[in-house]
CSV table of C-alpha atoms in Angstrom, one decimal:
chain,number,residue,atom,x,y,z
A,15,MET,CA,78.0,-25.4,-3.0
A,16,ALA,CA,76.3,-28.3,-3.3
A,17,PRO,CA,73.0,-29.1,-4.8
A,18,GLN,CA,69.8,-28.7,-3.0
A,19,LYS,CA,68.6,-32.7,-2.5
A,20,ILE,CA,65.0,-32.9,-3.0
A,21,ILE,CA,62.2,-36.1,-3.0
A,22,ILE,CA,59.0,-35.0,-4.6
A,23,ASP,CA,56.3,-36.9,-3.8
A,24,THR,CA,53.7,-36.3,-6.7
A,25,ASP,CA,49.8,-36.8,-7.8
A,26,PRO,CA,49.9,-36.3,-11.4
A,27,GLY,CA,48.1,-34.1,-12.5
A,28,VAL,CA,48.3,-31.6,-14.5
A,29,ASP,CA,50.0,-28.7,-12.3
A,30,ASP,CA,51.7,-31.7,-11.0
A,31,VAL,CA,53.9,-32.4,-14.4
A,32,MET,CA,54.6,-29.1,-14.1
A,33,ALA,CA,56.2,-28.7,-10.8
A,34,MET,CA,58.2,-32.2,-12.1
A,35,LEU,CA,59.3,-30.6,-15.3
A,36,LEU,CA,60.4,-26.9,-13.9
A,37,ALA,CA,62.3,-29.3,-10.8
A,38,LEU,CA,64.1,-31.7,-14.0
A,39,SER,CA,64.7,-28.3,-15.9
A,40,ALA,CA,67.2,-26.9,-13.3
A,41,SER,CA,70.7,-27.0,-13.4
A,42,PRO,CA,73.2,-29.6,-11.4
A,43,GLU,CA,73.8,-26.8,-9.5
A,44,GLU,CA,70.8,-26.3,-8.0
A,45,LEU,CA,68.9,-29.4,-7.5
A,46,GLU,CA,69.5,-33.0,-7.7
A,47,VAL,CA,65.5,-34.7,-8.0
A,48,VAL,CA,66.9,-37.3,-6.1
A,49,MET,CA,63.6,-39.6,-6.0
A,50,LEU,CA,60.2,-39.1,-7.3
A,51,SER,CA,57.7,-40.8,-4.9
A,52,VAL,CA,54.6,-41.6,-6.6
A,53,SER,CA,51.0,-41.4,-4.6
A,54,TYR,CA,46.9,-41.5,-5.8
A,55,GLY,CA,45.1,-38.1,-6.1
A,56,ASN,CA,44.5,-37.2,-8.2
A,57,VAL,CA,43.4,-40.1,-10.4
A,58,PRO,CA,44.2,-43.9,-9.1
A,59,LEU,CA,47.6,-44.6,-8.8
A,60,GLN,CA,48.6,-46.4,-11.5
A,61,SER,CA,47.3,-43.7,-13.8
A,62,CYS,CA,49.5,-41.1,-12.1
A,63,LEU,CA,52.4,-43.7,-12.4
A,64,ARG,CA,51.4,-43.3,-16.1
A,65,ASN,CA,51.9,-39.9,-16.3
A,66,VAL,CA,55.5,-40.3,-14.7
A,67,VAL,CA,56.6,-42.3,-17.3
A,68,ALA,CA,54.9,-40.5,-19.7
A,69,MET,CA,57.1,-37.7,-18.7
A,70,PHE,CA,60.1,-39.3,-19.3
A,71,HIS,CA,59.4,-41.2,-22.3
A,72,VAL,CA,58.3,-37.3,-23.7
A,73,LEU,CA,61.6,-35.7,-22.4
A,74,GLU,CA,64.0,-38.5,-24.6
A,75,LYS,CA,61.7,-37.3,-27.6
A,76,GLU,CA,62.1,-33.6,-26.6
A,77,MET,CA,66.7,-34.3,-25.9
A,78,ALA,CA,66.8,-35.9,-28.8
A,79,TRP,CA,64.8,-33.3,-31.4
A,80,ARG,CA,66.7,-30.2,-29.7
A,81,LYS,CA,70.1,-31.6,-30.4
A,82,ALA,CA,68.6,-32.6,-33.7
A,83,THR,CA,67.8,-29.1,-34.2
A,84,GLY,CA,71.1,-27.4,-32.9
A,85,ARG,CA,69.5,-26.6,-29.5
A,86,ARG,CA,70.7,-27.0,-26.1
A,87,GLU,CA,69.1,-30.3,-24.4
A,88,GLY,CA,68.5,-29.1,-21.5
A,89,PHE,CA,67.1,-30.9,-18.2
A,90,GLU,CA,70.8,-31.1,-17.3
A,91,THR,CA,70.1,-32.3,-13.6
A,92,MET,CA,68.1,-35.4,-14.9
A,93,LYS,CA,71.0,-36.3,-17.1
A,94,LYS,CA,73.1,-36.2,-14.5
A,95,CYS,CA,71.6,-38.3,-11.3
A,96,LYS,CA,69.0,-40.1,-12.5
A,97,PRO,CA,65.8,-40.1,-9.7
A,98,ILE,CA,64.5,-43.0,-8.9
A,99,VAL,CA,60.7,-43.8,-9.0
A,100,ALA,CA,58.8,-45.5,-6.6
A,101,ILE,CA,54.9,-45.8,-5.8
A,102,GLY,CA,52.7,-45.9,-2.5
A,103,PRO,CA,49.3,-47.1,-1.9
A,104,GLU,CA,46.5,-47.1,-3.5
A,105,HIS,CA,44.1,-45.5,-1.2
A,106,PRO,CA,44.3,-43.0,1.7
A,107,LEU,CA,45.6,-44.4,5.4
A,108,GLU,CA,42.6,-45.7,6.9
A,109,GLU,CA,40.2,-45.9,4.0
A,110,GLU,CA,39.8,-48.3,1.5
A,111,ASP,CA,37.9,-45.3,-0.9
A,112,LEU,CA,39.2,-43.1,-3.2
A,113,LYS,CA,38.9,-39.8,-3.5
A,114,ALA,CA,39.7,-38.9,-6.5
A,115,ASP,CA,38.1,-35.4,-8.4
A,116,TYR,CA,39.3,-36.8,-12.0
A,117,PHE,CA,39.3,-32.7,-12.5
A,118,HIS,CA,42.7,-33.5,-15.1
A,119,GLY,CA,40.3,-36.2,-16.9
A,120,LEU,CA,40.3,-40.1,-16.4
A,121,ASP,CA,44.7,-40.2,-17.0
A,122,GLY,CA,45.0,-37.2,-15.6
A,123,LEU,CA,46.0,-35.7,-17.6
A,124,HIS,CA,43.4,-35.4,-20.4
A,125,GLY,CA,43.6,-37.6,-22.2
A,126,VAL,CA,46.4,-36.9,-24.2
A,127,HIS,CA,47.4,-41.0,-24.4
A,128,ALA,CA,44.9,-41.1,-26.3
A,129,THR,CA,45.4,-38.6,-28.1
A,130,TYR,CA,49.2,-38.8,-28.7
A,131,PRO,CA,50.1,-42.6,-28.4
A,132,HIS,CA,53.8,-42.1,-30.2
A,133,LEU,CA,54.7,-40.0,-26.8
A,134,SER,CA,53.2,-42.3,-24.3
A,135,PRO,CA,55.3,-45.3,-22.9
A,136,ALA,CA,54.7,-48.9,-24.7
A,137,ASP,CA,52.6,-51.1,-21.6
A,138,THR,CA,55.7,-52.8,-20.8
A,139,TRP,CA,56.9,-49.5,-18.1
A,140,LYS,CA,54.6,-52.1,-15.7
A,141,SER,CA,56.2,-54.5,-15.8
A,142,LEU,CA,59.5,-51.9,-14.1
A,143,PHE,CA,57.7,-52.0,-11.1
A,144,ALA,CA,56.5,-55.7,-10.6
A,145,LYS,CA,57.7,-57.2,-7.9
A,146,GLU,CA,58.3,-60.2,-10.7
A,147,GLN,CA,60.7,-58.2,-13.5
A,148,GLU,CA,59.8,-59.8,-16.9
A,149,ALA,CA,61.6,-60.4,-19.6
A,150,ALA,CA,63.2,-57.1,-20.8
A,151,THR,CA,61.4,-56.9,-24.8
A,152,ASN,CA,62.2,-53.5,-25.5
A,153,ALA,CA,64.0,-49.8,-24.4
A,154,ASP,CA,61.4,-48.7,-22.3
A,155,THR,CA,62.4,-52.0,-20.2
A,156,ASN,CA,65.7,-49.9,-19.5
A,157,PRO,CA,64.8,-46.5,-18.6
A,158,ARG,CA,67.7,-43.8,-19.6
A,159,PHE,CA,66.4,-41.0,-17.3
A,160,PHE,CA,65.0,-42.9,-14.0
A,161,THR,CA,65.8,-45.9,-12.0
A,162,PRO,CA,62.2,-48.0,-11.2
A,163,SER,CA,61.8,-49.4,-7.8
A,164,LYS,CA,60.3,-52.4,-6.8
A,165,ALA,CA,60.3,-51.3,-2.8
A,166,PRO,CA,57.9,-49.1,-1.5
A,167,ALA,CA,57.8,-45.1,-1.9
A,168,HIS,CA,58.2,-44.7,2.1
A,169,GLN,CA,60.6,-47.5,2.3
A,170,GLU,CA,62.9,-46.0,-0.4
A,171,ILE,CA,62.1,-42.0,1.2
A,172,LEU,CA,63.3,-44.0,4.3
A,173,ARG,CA,66.3,-45.3,2.9
A,174,ILE,CA,67.6,-41.9,1.1
A,175,LEU,CA,67.1,-40.7,5.0
A,176,ARG,CA,68.9,-43.1,5.7
A,177,GLU,CA,72.7,-43.2,3.5
A,178,ASN,CA,72.8,-38.6,3.2
A,179,SER,CA,74.0,-36.5,5.9
A,180,ILE,CA,70.9,-35.2,8.6
A,181,ASP,CA,69.2,-32.0,6.9
A,182,THR,CA,70.9,-32.7,3.2
A,183,VAL,CA,67.5,-34.1,1.8
A,184,SER,CA,64.1,-31.9,1.0
A,185,ILE,CA,60.7,-33.1,0.7
A,186,CYS,CA,57.9,-31.6,-2.0
A,187,VAL,CA,54.7,-32.9,-0.9
A,188,VAL,CA,52.3,-31.8,-3.9
A,189,GLY,CA,49.3,-34.3,-2.8
A,190,PRO,CA,48.1,-36.4,-0.9
A,191,MET,CA,50.8,-36.9,2.0
A,192,THR,CA,50.0,-40.8,2.8
A,193,ASN,CA,53.5,-41.5,1.5
A,194,VAL,CA,55.1,-39.4,3.9
A,195,ALA,CA,53.5,-40.4,7.0
A,196,LEU,CA,53.5,-44.0,6.3
A,197,ALA,CA,57.8,-42.9,6.1
A,198,ALA,CA,57.2,-41.1,9.7
A,199,ALA,CA,55.6,-44.0,11.1
A,200,GLU,CA,57.4,-46.7,10.2
A,201,ASP,CA,60.2,-44.7,11.0
A,202,PRO,CA,60.2,-41.7,13.4
A,203,ASP,CA,63.6,-41.0,13.6
A,204,ALA,CA,64.8,-41.5,10.1
A,205,PHE,CA,62.1,-39.3,8.8
A,206,LEU,CA,63.3,-36.4,10.9
A,207,ARG,CA,66.6,-36.1,9.5
A,208,VAL,CA,64.4,-33.8,6.4
A,209,LYS,CA,66.1,-30.8,5.9
A,210,GLU,CA,62.4,-29.6,5.2
A,211,LEU,CA,58.9,-31.0,4.0
A,212,VAL,CA,57.8,-28.6,1.9
A,213,VAL,CA,53.7,-28.9,1.7
A,214,MET,CA,51.4,-27.6,-1.1
A,215,ALA,CA,48.4,-28.1,1.0
A,216,GLY,CA,45.0,-26.6,2.6
A,217,ASN,CA,43.7,-22.9,2.7
A,218,VAL,CA,43.6,-20.5,6.0
A,219,ASP,CA,42.1,-17.9,5.3
A,220,VAL,CA,40.4,-18.6,1.9
A,221,GLU,CA,37.6,-20.7,0.6
A,222,GLY,CA,38.9,-24.3,-0.1
A,223,ASN,CA,39.0,-25.7,-3.9
A,224,VAL,CA,37.4,-29.5,-3.3
A,225,THR,CA,35.0,-28.3,-0.4
A,226,PRO,CA,34.4,-25.0,0.8
A,227,VAL,CA,36.5,-25.7,3.9
A,228,ALA,CA,39.4,-28.4,2.1
A,229,GLU,CA,41.9,-28.2,0.1
A,230,PHE,CA,41.9,-31.5,-2.3
A,231,ASN,CA,45.7,-32.3,-0.6
A,232,CYS,CA,44.5,-32.5,3.1
A,233,PHE,CA,41.3,-34.2,1.4
A,234,ALA,CA,42.0,-36.7,-0.2
A,235,ASP,CA,44.2,-38.6,2.9
A,236,ALA,CA,43.5,-35.8,5.8
A,237,VAL,CA,44.8,-38.4,8.7
A,238,ALA,CA,48.6,-38.5,6.7
A,239,ALA,CA,48.1,-34.8,6.9
A,240,ALA,CA,47.1,-34.4,10.4
A,241,ARG,CA,50.1,-37.3,11.6
A,242,VAL,CA,52.3,-35.2,9.3
A,243,TYR,CA,51.6,-31.7,10.7
A,244,ALA,CA,52.1,-33.3,14.8
A,245,LEU,CA,55.7,-34.3,14.1
A,246,THR,CA,55.8,-29.9,14.3
A,247,SER,CA,54.7,-30.5,17.4
A,248,TYR,CA,57.1,-30.4,20.9
A,249,THR,CA,54.0,-33.3,21.4
A,250,PRO,CA,53.2,-35.2,18.9
A,251,ALA,CA,50.2,-36.9,20.4
A,252,SER,CA,48.4,-33.2,20.8
A,253,THR,CA,47.6,-33.2,17.7
A,254,MET,CA,47.1,-36.5,16.7
A,255,PRO,CA,44.2,-38.0,14.9
A,256,PRO,CA,41.4,-39.9,16.9
A,257,PRO,CA,42.1,-43.9,16.5
A,258,SER,CA,40.5,-44.8,13.3
A,259,GLN,CA,37.2,-47.3,13.7
A,260,ARG,CA,37.5,-48.6,9.9
A,261,LEU,CA,41.0,-49.8,9.9
A,262,PRO,CA,43.6,-50.3,11.9
A,263,SER,CA,45.4,-46.8,12.7
A,264,LEU,CA,49.2,-46.6,12.4
A,265,PRO,CA,51.0,-46.5,15.6
A,266,PRO,CA,51.4,-43.3,17.5
A,267,TYR,CA,55.2,-41.7,17.2
A,268,PRO,CA,57.1,-42.4,20.5
A,269,GLU,CA,56.5,-39.9,23.5
A,270,LYS,CA,60.5,-38.5,22.9
A,271,LEU,CA,61.1,-38.0,19.2
A,272,PRO,CA,65.1,-36.8,18.2
A,273,ARG,CA,63.8,-33.2,17.5
A,274,GLN,CA,60.6,-31.4,15.8
A,275,LEU,CA,60.2,-31.6,12.2
A,276,LYS,CA,60.3,-28.1,10.0
A,277,LEU,CA,57.2,-27.4,7.6
A,278,THR,CA,57.3,-25.2,5.3
A,279,LEU,CA,53.6,-24.3,4.2
A,280,ALA,CA,52.3,-23.3,1.0
A,281,PRO,CA,48.6,-23.2,0.8
A,282,LEU,CA,46.1,-22.2,-1.5
A,283,ASP,CA,46.4,-18.0,0.1
A,284,ILE,CA,49.5,-18.2,-1.3
A,285,THR,CA,49.4,-20.7,-4.6
A,286,THR,CA,46.0,-19.5,-6.3
A,287,PRO,CA,46.8,-15.9,-7.7
A,288,HIS,CA,50.1,-17.4,-9.3
A,289,LEU,CA,48.4,-18.1,-12.7
A,290,ILE,CA,49.3,-19.0,-16.1
A,291,THR,CA,46.4,-17.3,-18.3
A,292,GLU,CA,45.7,-19.5,-21.5
A,293,SER,CA,46.8,-16.0,-24.2
A,294,PHE,CA,49.9,-16.5,-22.5
A,295,PHE,CA,50.9,-20.2,-22.9
A,296,ALA,CA,48.9,-20.1,-26.3
A,297,GLU,CA,51.4,-17.0,-27.3
A,298,ARG,CA,54.5,-18.5,-26.2
A,299,ILE,CA,54.3,-22.3,-26.5
A,300,GLN,CA,53.0,-21.4,-30.6
A,301,PRO,CA,57.2,-21.2,-31.9
A,302,TYR,CA,57.7,-24.6,-30.0
A,303,LEU,CA,54.8,-26.4,-31.8
A,304,ASP,CA,55.4,-24.8,-35.2
A,305,GLU,CA,58.5,-26.1,-34.9
A,306,GLY,CA,58.5,-29.6,-33.9
A,307,SER,CA,58.9,-29.8,-30.2
A,308,PRO,CA,57.5,-33.0,-28.5
A,309,LEU,CA,57.2,-31.6,-25.2
A,310,ALA,CA,55.7,-28.5,-26.6
A,311,THR,CA,52.9,-30.8,-27.7
A,312,TRP,CA,52.7,-33.1,-24.8
A,313,THR,CA,52.1,-30.1,-22.7
A,314,SER,CA,49.8,-28.0,-25.1
A,315,HIS,CA,47.2,-31.1,-25.2
A,316,PHE,CA,46.6,-31.6,-21.4
A,317,MET,CA,47.2,-27.5,-21.1
A,318,LYS,CA,44.3,-27.0,-23.2
A,319,GLY,CA,42.4,-29.2,-22.2
A,320,THR,CA,42.6,-27.3,-18.1
A,321,PHE,CA,41.5,-24.1,-19.5
A,322,SER,CA,38.8,-25.3,-21.4
A,323,HIS,CA,37.9,-27.5,-17.8
A,324,ILE,CA,38.0,-24.2,-16.4
A,325,ARG,CA,36.4,-22.2,-18.6
A,326,LYS,CA,32.9,-24.0,-17.9
A,327,LEU,CA,33.7,-23.9,-14.4
A,328,LEU,CA,33.8,-19.9,-14.7
A,329,GLY,CA,30.9,-19.9,-16.7
A,330,ASP,CA,31.0,-16.3,-17.6
A,331,GLY,CA,33.1,-15.9,-20.5
A,332,SER,CA,36.8,-14.3,-18.7
A,333,GLU,CA,40.3,-15.6,-19.7
A,334,PRO,CA,40.8,-19.6,-18.0
A,335,GLY,CA,43.9,-19.2,-16.2
A,336,LEU,CA,45.7,-22.6,-14.2
A,337,SER,CA,47.2,-21.8,-10.4
A,338,LEU,CA,50.3,-23.3,-10.5
A,339,HIS,CA,50.1,-24.3,-7.2
A,340,ASP,CA,52.7,-27.5,-7.4
A,341,PRO,CA,55.6,-25.5,-9.3
A,342,LEU,CA,55.0,-23.0,-5.8
A,343,THR,CA,56.9,-25.2,-4.0
A,344,VAL,CA,59.9,-26.0,-6.8
A,345,TRP,CA,60.2,-22.7,-7.5
A,346,TYR,CA,60.7,-22.1,-3.8
A,347,MET,CA,63.4,-24.6,-3.6
A,348,LEU,CA,65.4,-22.6,-6.3
A,349,THR,CA,64.6,-20.3,-5.3
A,350,HIS,CA,64.8,-19.7,-0.9
A,351,ASP,CA,67.4,-18.0,-0.1
A,352,ASP,CA,66.2,-15.3,-2.8
A,353,PRO,CA,64.2,-12.4,0.4
A,354,LYS,CA,61.8,-11.3,-1.1
A,355,TRP,CA,59.9,-15.2,0.1
A,356,LYS,CA,58.2,-14.4,3.0
A,357,LEU,CA,57.2,-16.7,6.2
A,358,LEU,CA,54.6,-15.5,8.9
A,359,SER,CA,56.5,-14.0,11.6
A,360,LYS,CA,56.0,-16.7,13.9
A,361,LEU,CA,55.4,-20.1,13.8
A,362,GLU,CA,51.5,-21.1,13.3
A,363,ASP,CA,49.6,-23.9,14.8
A,364,ILE,CA,47.5,-25.1,12.2
A,365,ARG,CA,45.5,-28.8,13.0
A,366,ILE,CA,44.0,-30.9,10.5
A,367,GLU,CA,40.3,-32.1,10.9
A,368,THR,CA,40.2,-35.4,10.3
A,369,CYS,CA,36.6,-36.0,12.1
A,370,GLY,CA,34.3,-33.4,10.9
A,371,GLN,CA,30.8,-34.5,8.5
A,372,TRP,CA,31.4,-31.1,6.6
A,373,THR,CA,34.9,-30.3,7.2
A,374,ARG,CA,37.1,-32.5,6.5
A,375,GLY,CA,41.1,-32.0,5.4
A,376,MET,CA,40.1,-28.5,7.0
A,377,HIS,CA,43.1,-26.3,8.7
A,378,VAL,CA,41.6,-25.1,11.5
A,379,VAL,CA,43.6,-22.1,13.1
A,380,ASP,CA,42.9,-20.3,16.6
A,381,LYS,CA,41.6,-16.5,16.0
A,382,ARG,CA,40.9,-15.8,19.1
A,383,LEU,CA,42.4,-13.3,21.1
A,384,ARG,CA,44.2,-15.5,23.9
A,385,SER,CA,47.4,-15.4,25.2
A,386,ARG,CA,49.8,-18.0,25.8
A,387,PRO,CA,51.7,-17.9,29.2
A,388,ALA,CA,54.5,-20.1,27.7
A,389,GLU,CA,55.2,-18.2,25.4
A,390,LEU,CA,58.1,-15.9,26.1
A,391,ALA,CA,59.9,-18.3,28.6
A,392,ALA,CA,59.2,-21.2,25.5
A,393,MET,CA,61.4,-18.5,22.7
A,394,ALA,CA,64.1,-17.9,25.5
A,395,SER,CA,65.0,-21.7,26.1
A,396,VAL,CA,67.1,-24.5,24.8
A,397,ASP,CA,64.4,-26.8,24.8
A,398,PRO,CA,61.1,-25.9,26.3
A,399,ARG,CA,60.0,-29.9,27.0
A,400,GLU,CA,62.5,-29.8,29.6
A,401,ASP,CA,62.3,-26.4,30.9
A,402,PRO,CA,60.5,-26.4,34.4
A,403,ASN,CA,59.9,-22.5,33.9
A,404,VAL,CA,57.9,-23.6,30.4
A,405,VAL,CA,56.3,-26.3,31.9
A,406,SER,CA,54.7,-25.0,35.0
A,407,ILE,CA,52.9,-21.8,33.3
A,408,ASP,CA,52.1,-23.7,29.6
A,409,ASN,CA,48.8,-25.6,30.7
A,410,VAL,CA,46.1,-22.6,31.2
A,411,PRO,CA,42.6,-23.9,33.5
A,412,GLY,CA,40.2,-24.4,31.0
A,413,ASP,CA,42.0,-25.1,27.6
A,414,GLU,CA,41.6,-29.1,26.5
A,415,MET,CA,42.5,-28.7,23.6
A,416,GLY,CA,46.0,-26.9,24.2
A,417,TRP,CA,45.2,-24.1,21.9
A,418,GLN,CA,46.9,-22.1,24.6
A,419,SER,CA,50.0,-24.3,24.9
A,420,VAL,CA,53.3,-24.1,23.5
A,421,LEU,CA,54.4,-27.6,24.3
A,422,LYS,CA,50.6,-28.9,22.7
A,423,GLY,CA,49.7,-27.2,19.8
A,424,ASN,CA,51.6,-28.1,16.2
A,425,ARG,CA,53.9,-25.2,14.9
A,426,VAL,CA,53.8,-24.5,10.8
A,427,ASN,CA,56.0,-22.6,9.1
A,428,ARG,CA,53.1,-20.9,6.7
A,429,LEU,CA,54.8,-18.8,3.2
A,430,ILE,CA,52.6,-15.7,3.0
A,431,GLU,CA,54.7,-13.8,-0.1
A,432,THR,CA,57.0,-14.9,-2.9
A,433,PRO,CA,59.1,-13.0,-5.1
A,434,GLY,CA,55.7,-12.5,-7.8
A,435,GLU,CA,53.1,-13.0,-8.7
A,436,ASP,CA,53.4,-11.9,-12.5
A,437,ILE,CA,56.8,-13.4,-12.5
A,438,PHE,CA,56.1,-17.1,-11.8
A,439,LYS,CA,54.5,-18.4,-15.5
A,440,ASP,CA,57.6,-16.5,-17.3
A,441,VAL,CA,60.2,-18.6,-14.4
A,442,TRP,CA,58.0,-21.8,-15.9
A,443,MET,CA,58.3,-20.7,-19.2
A,444,ASN,CA,61.6,-19.9,-20.0
A,445,ARG,CA,63.0,-22.6,-17.6
A,446,VAL,CA,61.2,-25.3,-18.8
A,447,PHE,CA,61.5,-24.5,-23.0
A,448,ARG,CA,64.9,-23.1,-23.1
């Protein structure tokens, strides 16, 4: 069986790096990481990009160390297929202000570059992504394990989707959705060739992590999220955000699209309980630190910084634990055939608030008990959009927002169970440091 091809859209960030490490530690039979699409988010764009380049720099040192000490090098999928690395814009679609939260420090990794300069790439890495290539002066200008792209990330996403057969490339989005929204706007037909969009975003029945009602990735670019979610609808125009009064809006989607986007949502409801605690990580990482692992040294620094920050936020003396939000999406890609993964029994109409004064980025779900008269007819239909039996009964008088419609509103797959909250921390450690 061919490996699952994936693109990771990311804004590193500690748990973003953990997600990428998990993906790159996969076997070549499991995953082919085709591309890392880099976004602003936790920190500004250039800091996020530096963290990606630094990760590859550390992995090269780690594999050399493992070989020198008689260990298996690992990271086979990365060695077999060098991922493309490309960058997107520096701010959200319709705003020039960056909503970085700096939860993981000014550099996104709790100062690891200043503390361990030998584990950071030389500044010449910047030329890899410049439009005018500077003369190569050292090994960092010819990266061994990734291919830098000068094209915008969203155009690389579209190129990959066009060059691969339909339903063979999935995208894991673990940052703001600006890059995928730009790709969808530029060529919706090509974008909808994607097999599945697995998104770490939002919160449905739990509180937000950046505002009382919003999760950071959606808050950072709510308009992008709303546009992407709209592609799950039979009628994307029904849930599109209103035009911007500040910056030019992207164009609307064509009225007729070839199919709906398959979007699988991993919200805070499901990701937050998957913790890696301070004591667990310290115990498991110590043998690798004692033996001189570059990867252990690097990750241990920013994990300690994260635990320290969480301890201050808790303020009650309890042991800090980091929720493995972003890595969970990669775990799903690795093991999605495991029957222990459970989705909500039916597609859910989840919409993104883009205009609210206090509710920007909120995932809105209608929890009223209201009938949807066309639901059964739509389930039996090959194409509900063209089925007169559906169309004739779909509009409910007074339902101007389309909450009782099956043709309007979004249609999202939501993860509600995983193979186990208690085992994921072991899965991550065993795969990355085996």
